[in-house]
Short mmCIF file of C-alpha atoms in Angstrom, two decimals:
data_model
loop_
_atom_site.label_atom_id
_atom_site.label_comp_id
_atom_site.label_asym_id
_atom_site.label_seq_id
_atom_site.Cartn_x
_atom_site.Cartn_y
_atom_site.Cartn_z
CA MET A 1 140.62 126.98 108.01
CA LYS A 2 137.61 125.14 109.37
CA PRO A 3 138.24 121.49 110.39
CA LYS A 4 136.40 118.82 108.43
CA ALA A 5 133.17 117.59 109.97
CA ARG A 6 133.36 114.11 111.44
CA LYS A 7 130.43 112.24 109.95
CA ARG A 8 131.42 108.62 110.49
CA ILE A 9 131.21 106.61 113.69
CA VAL A 10 133.59 103.80 114.55
CA ALA A 11 132.66 101.74 117.58
CA PHE A 12 134.48 98.94 119.34
CA ARG A 13 134.17 97.21 122.67
CA VAL A 14 136.88 96.97 125.30
CA THR A 15 137.14 95.21 128.62
CA GLU A 16 136.70 97.17 131.82
CA ASP A 17 140.46 96.90 132.43
CA ASP A 18 141.25 98.22 128.95
CA TYR A 19 138.82 101.09 129.41
CA GLU A 20 140.45 102.04 132.69
CA LYS A 21 143.86 102.03 130.96
CA LEU A 22 142.49 104.30 128.23
CA ARG A 23 140.90 106.58 130.78
CA ALA A 24 144.14 106.82 132.76
CA ALA A 25 146.13 107.46 129.57
CA SER A 26 143.78 110.24 128.51
CA GLY A 27 145.26 112.20 131.38
CA GLU A 28 144.21 115.08 133.48
CA ASP A 29 144.29 117.58 130.62
CA GLY A 30 140.69 116.88 129.70
CA THR A 31 141.35 114.64 126.70
CA ARG A 32 138.40 112.32 126.22
CA VAL A 33 138.85 108.57 125.81
CA SER A 34 137.25 108.82 122.35
CA GLU A 35 139.83 111.43 121.26
CA LEU A 36 142.66 109.27 122.56
CA ALA A 37 141.27 106.26 120.67
CA ARG A 38 140.82 108.30 117.48
CA GLU A 39 144.37 109.64 117.62
CA GLY A 40 145.78 106.17 118.26
CA ALA A 41 143.79 104.60 115.44
CA LEU A 42 144.80 107.33 112.98
CA ARG A 43 148.44 107.10 114.02
CA PHE A 44 148.31 103.34 113.42
CA ALA A 45 146.60 103.82 110.04
CA ASN A 46 149.22 106.35 108.92
CA THR A 47 152.21 104.23 109.93
CA PRO A 48 153.58 101.76 107.40
CA THR A 49 152.83 98.23 108.49
CA PRO A 50 155.83 96.13 109.49
CA GLY A 51 154.91 93.46 106.94
CA LYS A 52 155.16 95.87 104.04
CA SER A 53 158.46 97.39 105.12
CA VAL A 54 159.96 93.95 105.76
CA GLU A 55 158.66 92.77 102.41
CA GLY A 56 160.27 95.76 100.69
CA LYS A 57 163.58 95.08 102.41
CA LEU A 58 163.44 91.42 101.40
CA ASP A 59 162.77 92.43 97.78
CA LYS A 60 165.83 94.71 97.82
CA LEU A 61 167.92 91.95 99.37
CA ASP A 62 166.71 89.52 96.70
CA GLN A 63 167.71 91.98 93.97
CA LYS A 64 171.17 92.42 95.50
CA LEU A 65 171.63 88.65 95.72
CA ASP A 66 170.68 88.34 92.06
CA GLN A 67 173.34 90.92 91.21
CA VAL A 68 175.94 89.06 93.26
CA LEU A 69 175.07 85.80 91.50
CA GLU A 70 175.39 87.45 88.10
CA ILE A 71 178.84 88.77 89.04
CA LEU A 72 179.97 85.41 90.36
CA GLN A 73 178.74 83.62 87.24
CA ALA A 74 180.39 86.14 84.89
CA ASP A 75 184.11 86.49 84.55
CA GLU A 76 184.02 90.26 84.98
CA PRO A 77 185.38 92.39 87.81
CA PRO A 78 182.72 93.32 90.34
CA ASP A 79 181.04 96.74 90.29
CA PRO A 80 182.41 98.76 93.24
CA ASP A 81 179.02 100.44 93.67
CA LEU A 82 177.34 97.13 94.52
#
């Protein structure tokens, strides 16, 4: 299968120190700085952001607290699956 053509350009500026870090990280295997930057940017884009995962966990916690409050306010035995 033929890889998709890369038609878009993304450019950003870095300091000389940052460039040297990227160049050193690209290694001796011939990886270009641009390839390293592309892989890093795509990895970041494909990873769920911490804010969303924390928000999801807080929503679940809020739902569980609502269930606990309902149990405490009712005179029923608690659900063991809670």
